[in-house]
Coordinates of C-alpha atoms and ligand atoms in Angstrom, one line a residue:
M773 CA 7.8 76.0 50.7
L774 CA 5.2 75.6 53.4
S775 CA 6.9 74.7 56.7
I776 CA 5.4 73.0 59.8
S777 CA 5.4 76.2 61.7
R778 CA 3.1 77.8 59.1
C779 CA 0.5 74.9 59.5
N780 CA -2.4 76.4 61.4
N781 CA -4.2 73.1 62.1
V782 CA -4.3 69.4 61.6
N783 CA -5.7 69.7 58.1
D784 CA -2.7 71.8 57.0
L785 CA -0.3 69.2 58.6
R786 CA -2.1 66.5 56.7
S787 CA -1.7 68.3 53.4
L788 CA 1.9 68.9 54.0
A789 CA 2.5 65.3 55.0
K790 CA 0.9 64.2 51.8
R791 CA 3.4 66.3 49.8
R792 CA 6.5 65.4 51.9
L793 CA 6.0 61.6 52.4
P794 CA 6.4 58.8 49.9
R795 CA 2.9 57.8 48.8
S796 CA 3.0 54.4 50.5
M797 CA 3.9 56.0 53.9
F798 CA 1.3 58.8 53.7
H799 CA -1.5 56.4 52.7
Y800 CA -0.5 53.9 55.3
I801 CA -1.1 56.5 58.0
D802 CA -4.1 58.2 56.3
G803 CA -6.1 55.3 55.0
G804 CA -8.9 53.2 56.4
A805 CA -10.6 49.9 55.6
D806 CA -12.3 49.0 52.3
D807 CA -14.3 52.0 51.0
E808 CA -13.4 54.1 54.0
V809 CA -17.1 54.9 54.8
T810 CA -16.4 54.7 58.5
L811 CA -13.2 56.7 58.2
R812 CA -15.2 59.6 56.6
R813 CA -18.1 59.2 59.0
N814 CA -15.7 59.5 62.0
T815 CA -14.9 63.1 61.2
D816 CA -18.3 64.0 59.7
A817 CA -20.1 62.9 62.9
F818 CA -18.5 65.9 64.7
E819 CA -20.4 68.3 62.4
D820 CA -23.7 66.8 63.5
Y821 CA -23.2 68.6 66.8
E822 CA -23.2 72.3 67.3
I823 CA -22.0 74.3 70.3
Q824 CA -24.4 76.6 72.1
P825 CA -22.1 79.2 73.7
R826 CA -23.0 80.8 77.1
F827 CA -21.9 84.4 77.7
L828 CA -21.1 86.7 80.6
R829 CA -19.2 84.1 82.6
P830 CA -15.6 84.7 83.7
V831 CA -13.2 82.8 81.4
D832 CA -10.0 84.6 82.4
E833 CA -8.5 81.3 83.4
I834 CA -9.1 78.1 81.5
D835 CA -8.3 74.9 83.3
T836 CA -7.8 71.9 81.0
T837 CA -6.4 69.6 83.6
V838 CA -7.8 66.1 84.1
T839 CA -6.9 63.2 86.4
L840 CA -6.3 59.9 84.6
F841 CA -5.1 56.6 86.2
G842 CA -4.3 58.5 89.4
K843 CA -2.1 61.0 87.5
K844 CA -2.8 64.6 86.6
L845 CA -2.7 65.5 82.9
D846 CA -2.4 69.1 81.9
I847 CA -4.5 68.6 78.8
P848 CA -7.5 66.3 78.2
F849 CA -6.1 64.6 75.1
F850 CA -3.2 62.2 74.6
I851 CA -1.3 59.9 72.3
A852 CA -3.1 56.8 70.9
P853 CA -1.1 53.6 70.4
T854 CA 0.1 53.3 66.8
G855 CA 2.5 50.7 65.4
M856 CA 5.9 51.2 63.7
S857 CA 6.6 54.9 64.1
R858 CA 10.1 54.3 62.7
L859 CA 8.4 54.1 59.3
F860 CA 7.6 57.8 59.4
H861 CA 10.5 59.4 61.2
H862 CA 13.9 58.1 62.5
T863 CA 13.3 59.6 66.0
K864 CA 10.3 57.2 66.2
E865 CA 8.2 56.5 69.4
N866 CA 10.9 58.2 71.6
A867 CA 10.2 61.6 70.0
V868 CA 6.5 61.2 70.5
A869 CA 6.8 60.2 74.1
R870 CA 9.1 63.2 74.8
A871 CA 6.6 65.6 73.1
A872 CA 3.7 64.1 75.2
A873 CA 5.7 64.6 78.4
K874 CA 6.5 68.2 77.5
F875 CA 2.8 68.9 77.3
G876 CA 2.1 67.1 80.5
T877 CA 0.1 64.4 78.9
A878 CA 0.2 60.6 78.5
Y879 CA 1.8 58.5 75.8
S880 CA 0.6 55.0 74.7
L881 CA 3.1 52.6 73.2
S882 CA 1.8 49.9 70.8
T883 CA 2.9 46.3 71.0
L884 CA 4.0 46.8 67.5
G885 CA 6.2 49.8 68.3
T886 CA 9.7 50.2 67.0
A887 CA 10.9 51.2 70.5
S888 CA 10.8 48.7 73.4
L889 CA 8.6 49.4 76.4
E890 CA 11.7 49.6 78.6
E891 CA 13.3 52.2 76.2
I892 CA 10.2 54.4 76.5
S893 CA 10.1 54.1 80.2
E894 CA 13.7 55.4 80.4
E895 CA 12.9 58.1 77.9
T896 CA 10.1 59.8 79.9
D897 CA 8.7 59.7 83.4
G898 CA 5.4 61.1 82.1
P899 CA 2.2 59.0 82.3
K900 CA 2.5 55.9 80.1
M901 CA 0.2 53.2 78.9
F902 CA 1.2 50.0 77.1
Q903 CA -1.2 48.6 74.4
I904 CA -1.4 44.9 74.4
Y905 CA -2.9 42.2 72.2
I906 CA -3.8 38.7 73.4
L907 CA -1.7 36.8 70.9
K908 CA -1.6 33.1 70.0
D909 CA 1.7 33.1 71.8
R910 CA 0.1 33.6 75.3
E911 CA 3.4 33.4 76.9
L912 CA 4.5 36.6 75.2
T913 CA 1.3 38.4 76.3
R914 CA 2.0 37.3 79.9
E915 CA 5.6 38.4 79.5
F916 CA 4.4 41.9 78.4
V917 CA 2.4 42.3 81.7
E918 CA 5.4 41.5 83.8
R919 CA 7.7 43.8 81.8
C920 CA 5.2 46.6 82.1
K921 CA 5.1 46.1 85.9
A922 CA 8.9 46.2 86.1
A923 CA 9.0 49.3 83.9
N924 CA 6.4 51.2 85.9
Y925 CA 3.7 51.6 83.3
D926 CA 0.6 53.4 84.7
A927 CA -2.0 51.5 82.7
L928 CA -2.4 48.5 80.3
C929 CA -4.7 48.8 77.3
L930 CA -6.1 45.7 75.6
T931 CA -7.1 46.3 72.0
V932 CA -10.0 44.0 71.1
D933 CA -11.0 45.1 67.6
V934 CA -8.3 43.3 65.6
P935 CA -9.3 39.6 65.5
L936 CA -8.3 39.9 61.8
A937 CA -6.2 42.5 60.1
G938 CA -8.4 45.2 58.3
N939 CA -8.5 45.4 54.5
R940 CA -6.5 48.6 53.7
E941 CA -6.9 48.9 50.0
R942 CA -4.7 52.0 49.7
D943 CA -1.7 49.8 50.8
K944 CA -2.4 47.4 48.0
V945 CA -2.5 50.2 45.5
T946 CA 0.8 51.9 46.7
G947 CA 2.6 48.6 47.2
M948 CA 3.2 49.2 50.9
T949 CA 5.4 46.6 52.4
M950 CA 6.8 46.2 55.9
P951 CA 9.6 47.0 56.3
P952 CA 9.5 49.3 53.2
R953 CA 11.3 47.8 50.2
F954 CA 12.4 49.8 47.2
T955 CA 10.4 47.9 44.6
M956 CA 9.6 48.9 41.0
K957 CA 6.1 50.0 42.2
S958 CA 7.5 52.3 45.0
F959 CA 10.7 53.4 43.4
F960 CA 9.4 56.6 41.8
S961 CA 7.8 57.8 45.0
F962 CA 10.9 57.1 47.1
F963 CA 13.1 58.7 44.5
T964 CA 11.0 61.9 44.5
H965 CA 11.0 62.1 48.3
P966 CA 14.8 61.9 49.0
N967 CA 14.6 63.3 52.5
W968 CA 12.5 60.5 53.8
S969 CA 14.4 57.9 51.7
F970 CA 17.9 59.0 52.9
N971 CA 16.8 59.1 56.5
F972 CA 15.3 55.6 56.2
L973 CA 18.5 54.3 54.7
L974 CA 20.8 56.2 57.1
H975 CA 19.0 55.0 60.2
P976 CA 18.1 51.4 59.4
D977 CA 16.8 50.5 62.9
F978 CA 13.4 49.2 61.8
R979 CA 12.5 46.4 64.2
L980 CA 9.4 45.5 66.2
A981 CA 11.4 46.0 69.4
N982 CA 8.9 44.4 71.8
V983 CA 8.5 41.1 70.0
V984 CA 11.8 40.6 68.2
H985 CA 13.4 38.5 70.9
R986 CA 10.5 36.1 70.8
V987 CA 10.9 35.3 67.2
D988 CA 14.5 34.4 67.8
A989 CA 13.6 32.4 70.9
L990 CA 11.0 30.4 69.1
G991 CA 13.7 29.5 66.6
K992 CA 11.6 30.9 63.7
G993 CA 14.8 32.0 62.0
A994 CA 13.7 32.1 58.4
M995 CA 10.2 33.4 59.3
G996 CA 10.1 37.2 59.0
L997 CA 9.1 39.3 61.9
I998 CA 6.0 40.7 60.1
E999 CA 4.9 37.2 59.2
Y1000 CA 5.3 36.2 62.8
V1001 CA 3.2 39.1 64.0
N1002 CA 0.5 38.5 61.4
S1003 CA 0.4 34.9 62.3
Q1004 CA -0.1 35.9 66.0
F1005 CA -3.6 37.6 65.7
D1006 CA -5.9 35.2 67.5
R1007 CA -9.5 34.8 66.4
T1008 CA -10.4 32.8 69.5
V1009 CA -9.8 35.5 72.2
T1010 CA -12.8 35.8 74.6
W1011 CA -13.9 37.9 77.6
D1012 CA -12.4 35.2 79.9
D1013 CA -8.9 35.8 78.4
A1014 CA -9.4 39.5 79.0
S1015 CA -10.5 38.8 82.6
R1016 CA -7.4 36.8 83.3
L1017 CA -5.2 39.5 81.9
I1018 CA -6.9 42.1 84.2
Q1019 CA -6.2 39.9 87.2
Q1020 CA -2.6 39.4 86.2
W1021 CA -2.0 43.1 85.8
G1022 CA -3.9 44.3 88.8
G1023 CA -3.8 48.0 87.9
P1024 CA -5.6 50.5 85.7
F1025 CA -6.9 48.5 82.7
V1026 CA -8.4 49.9 79.5
I1027 CA -10.4 47.9 76.9
K1028 CA -9.9 49.6 73.5
G1029 CA -12.4 49.2 70.7
V1030 CA -15.7 49.2 72.6
L1031 CA -18.7 50.3 70.4
T1032 CA -21.8 49.1 72.3
S1033 CA -23.2 49.6 75.8
E1034 CA -23.5 45.8 76.1
D1035 CA -19.7 45.4 75.7
A1036 CA -19.1 48.4 78.0
K1037 CA -21.1 46.7 80.7
R1038 CA -19.2 43.5 80.2
A1039 CA -15.9 45.3 80.5
R1040 CA -17.1 46.7 83.8
E1041 CA -18.2 43.2 85.0
I1042 CA -14.8 41.6 84.3
G1043 CA -13.0 44.4 86.3
A1044 CA -11.7 46.8 83.6
T1045 CA -11.3 50.3 85.0
A1046 CA -11.7 52.2 81.7
L1047 CA -12.9 51.6 78.2
M1048 CA -11.9 53.3 75.0
I1049 CA -14.7 53.9 72.5
S1050 CA -13.0 53.5 69.2
N1051 CA -13.4 51.9 65.8
H1052 CA -9.6 51.9 65.3
G1053 CA -9.8 55.1 63.2
G1054 CA -12.0 53.4 60.6
R1055 CA -9.2 50.9 59.9
Q1056 CA -11.0 47.7 60.8
V1057 CA -14.7 47.2 60.1
D1058 CA -15.8 49.5 57.2
G1059 CA -19.4 50.5 57.8
A1060 CA -18.9 50.3 61.6
V1061 CA -20.7 53.0 63.6
A1062 CA -18.8 56.3 64.1
S1063 CA -17.3 56.4 67.6
L1064 CA -19.0 59.8 68.3
D1065 CA -22.4 58.4 67.5
V1066 CA -22.2 55.8 70.3
L1067 CA -20.4 57.9 72.9
P1068 CA -23.5 59.5 74.6
G1069 CA -25.2 56.1 75.0
I1070 CA -22.2 54.3 76.4
A1071 CA -21.3 57.2 78.7
E1072 CA -24.8 57.1 80.1
A1073 CA -24.6 53.3 80.6
V1074 CA -21.2 53.1 82.4
G1075 CA -19.8 56.6 82.7
E1076 CA -20.4 56.7 86.5
Q1077 CA -18.4 53.5 87.1
L1078 CA -15.7 53.5 84.4
T1079 CA -13.3 56.0 82.9
V1080 CA -14.5 56.7 79.4
L1081 CA -11.8 57.3 76.8
F1082 CA -12.6 58.2 73.2
D1083 CA -10.9 58.2 69.8
S1084 CA -11.5 58.1 66.1
G1085 CA -11.9 61.3 64.1
V1086 CA -10.7 64.0 66.5
R1087 CA -9.0 66.7 64.4
S1088 CA -9.5 70.0 66.2
G1089 CA -10.0 71.7 69.6
P1090 CA -13.8 71.9 69.0
D1091 CA -13.8 68.2 68.3
V1092 CA -12.1 67.6 71.7
L1093 CA -14.7 69.8 73.4
K1094 CA -17.6 68.0 71.8
A1095 CA -16.3 64.5 72.8
L1096 CA -15.7 65.7 76.4
A1097 CA -19.2 67.3 76.5
L1098 CA -20.8 64.1 75.3
G1099 CA -19.3 62.1 78.1
A1100 CA -15.6 61.3 77.4
D1101 CA -13.2 61.8 80.3
A1102 CA -10.2 62.2 77.9
V1103 CA -9.6 61.9 74.1
L1104 CA -6.9 60.2 72.1
L1105 CA -5.3 61.3 68.9
G1106 CA -4.0 58.9 66.2
R1107 CA -3.3 60.2 62.7
P1108 CA -2.9 63.9 63.8
Y1109 CA 0.3 63.2 65.7
L1110 CA 1.6 60.9 63.1
Y1111 CA 1.4 63.6 60.5
G1112 CA 3.4 65.8 62.9
L1113 CA 5.9 63.1 63.6
A1114 CA 6.4 62.4 59.9
L1115 CA 7.0 66.1 59.2
G1116 CA 9.3 67.0 62.0
G1117 CA 9.9 64.4 64.7
Q1118 CA 9.3 65.7 68.3
E1119 CA 8.8 69.3 67.1
G1120 CA 6.2 68.2 64.6
V1121 CA 4.2 66.3 67.4
E1122 CA 4.6 69.3 69.7
H1123 CA 3.2 71.5 66.9
V1124 CA 0.1 69.3 66.7
L1125 CA -0.4 69.3 70.4
R1126 CA 0.1 73.1 70.5
C1127 CA -2.5 73.7 67.8
L1128 CA -5.1 71.5 69.4
L1129 CA -4.6 73.0 72.8
A1130 CA -4.8 76.6 71.5
E1131 CA -8.0 75.7 69.7
L1132 CA -9.5 74.0 72.8
D1133 CA -8.6 76.9 75.0
L1134 CA -10.1 79.4 72.6
T1135 CA -13.3 77.4 72.0
M1136 CA -13.8 76.8 75.8
G1137 CA -13.3 80.5 76.5
N1138 CA -15.6 81.7 73.7
A1139 CA -18.3 79.1 74.8
G1140 CA -18.2 80.3 78.4
C1141 CA -16.5 77.3 79.8
S1142 CA -13.5 77.7 82.3
T1143 CA -13.1 74.1 83.4
L1144 CA -13.7 70.6 81.9
A1145 CA -16.6 70.2 84.4
D1146 CA -18.4 72.9 82.3
L1147 CA -18.4 70.6 79.3
V1148 CA -21.8 68.9 79.6
P1149 CA -24.2 67.5 77.0
D1150 CA -26.4 70.7 77.3
L1151 CA -23.6 72.7 75.7
L1152 CA -24.3 71.0 72.4
T1153 CA -27.3 70.7 70.2
R1154 CA -27.8 68.1 67.4
S1155 CA -27.5 69.9 64.1
P1156 CA -30.7 70.2 62.1
R1157 CA -28.9 69.1 58.9
Ligands
FMN422 C1 -0.9 54.1 61.3 C2 -1.8 53.6 62.4 C3 -1.3 52.6 63.2 C4 -2.1 52.1 64.3 N1 -1.6 51.1 65.0 C5 -2.3 50.7 66.1 C6 -1.8 49.7 67.0 O1 -0.7 49.2 66.8 N2 -2.6 49.3 68.1 C7 -3.8 49.9 68.3 O2 -4.5 49.6 69.3 N3 -4.3 50.9 67.5 C8 -3.6 51.3 66.4 N4 -4.1 52.3 65.6 C9 -5.4 52.9 66.0 C10 -5.2 54.1 66.9 O3 -4.8 53.7 68.2 C11 -6.5 54.9 67.1 O4 -7.5 54.1 67.5 C12 -6.9 55.6 65.8 O5 -5.8 56.1 65.0 C13 -7.8 56.8 66.2 O6 -8.4 57.4 65.1 P1 -7.8 58.8 64.4 O7 -6.6 58.3 63.6 O8 -8.9 59.2 63.6 O9 -7.4 59.7 65.6 C14 -3.4 52.7 64.5 C15 -3.8 53.8 63.8 C16 -3.0 54.3 62.7 C17 -3.5 55.5 61.9

């Protein structure tokens, strides 16, 4: 049987995860919104750029370090916030945070994590970012900011691209429920993946650790946690709300989900220090522009004043190189590390980071680049296809 260590790249890990996970779990990670046009375009967009290597330059030492939020990262890619890691592996967010710290890179914890922000802070002293939503329950949003200050988070990241939950059709087909339930529809798949199922039953600590106390405090007793969270997405959030949050936090602040230069400039005007060009990995607006397609324009508009982060579609070292060359200061990974987590906890995530770093190192060296400063737009050409 293929093991993680024999996976050579993210695509291998994805294939293995597809075999090892119950259908509903795999497709929850892997799927996108509606017809998944944006999901596919996110990865295809990287093929529209080709690398033009330069030779006869010393590449005996490759330096991949970058400074982010005042901290040095050993590698220019890090962990994107994703909800409910406990669904995929019982070692959950803690394992991912440990893997990130081991590689000298940053970890982002989602509001919808199954580990609390304090737990993650104790788990690792590596660079950490907390991803926040402005919820209808504004008191909870304010509380998050204070808790992040107390727990020494390096940055806060406001996700702005979820005014409504995206339409993930694969979840409807597989009968995905949160928390997972052994229903008629899912029974066969859970039964044929006993490893995952036993682990889920033996470690039944599925809880949205950052919000659970609030549901109790609000006396919502009978109301499920998931219903509470779904009811909390607020369609009325504006730039003024974001601006107030930036002031309350007073430190490095990222706006996640920016896809236009206009919004990027607005982010700068209200005092954000960074933005993340992202379409949520194609999980929100199907037909939305691929992140890579808007990266050069946004980097040109605000790259001098703001830190530009990038995600959606990164699957390999050459992808990382292309995003950095087109103006990103650092890149985030979503699905790639979740495949690794699902397959092998911390070791699985480390394997993903190891593969990507080896690929980046090799591509930089073979393209004549010894530092990230060598990754400039001229290194790429738009493919004639
Ligand atoms: C299973 C899953 C859960 C996610 N949960 C969140 C979340 O809670 N908050 C958030 O801001 N983004 C969330 N995202 C989006 C990621 O942060 C990131 O933008 C996206 O995965 C990047 O695309 P990629 O998967 O192609 O790397 C989630 C993505 C996935 C795949």
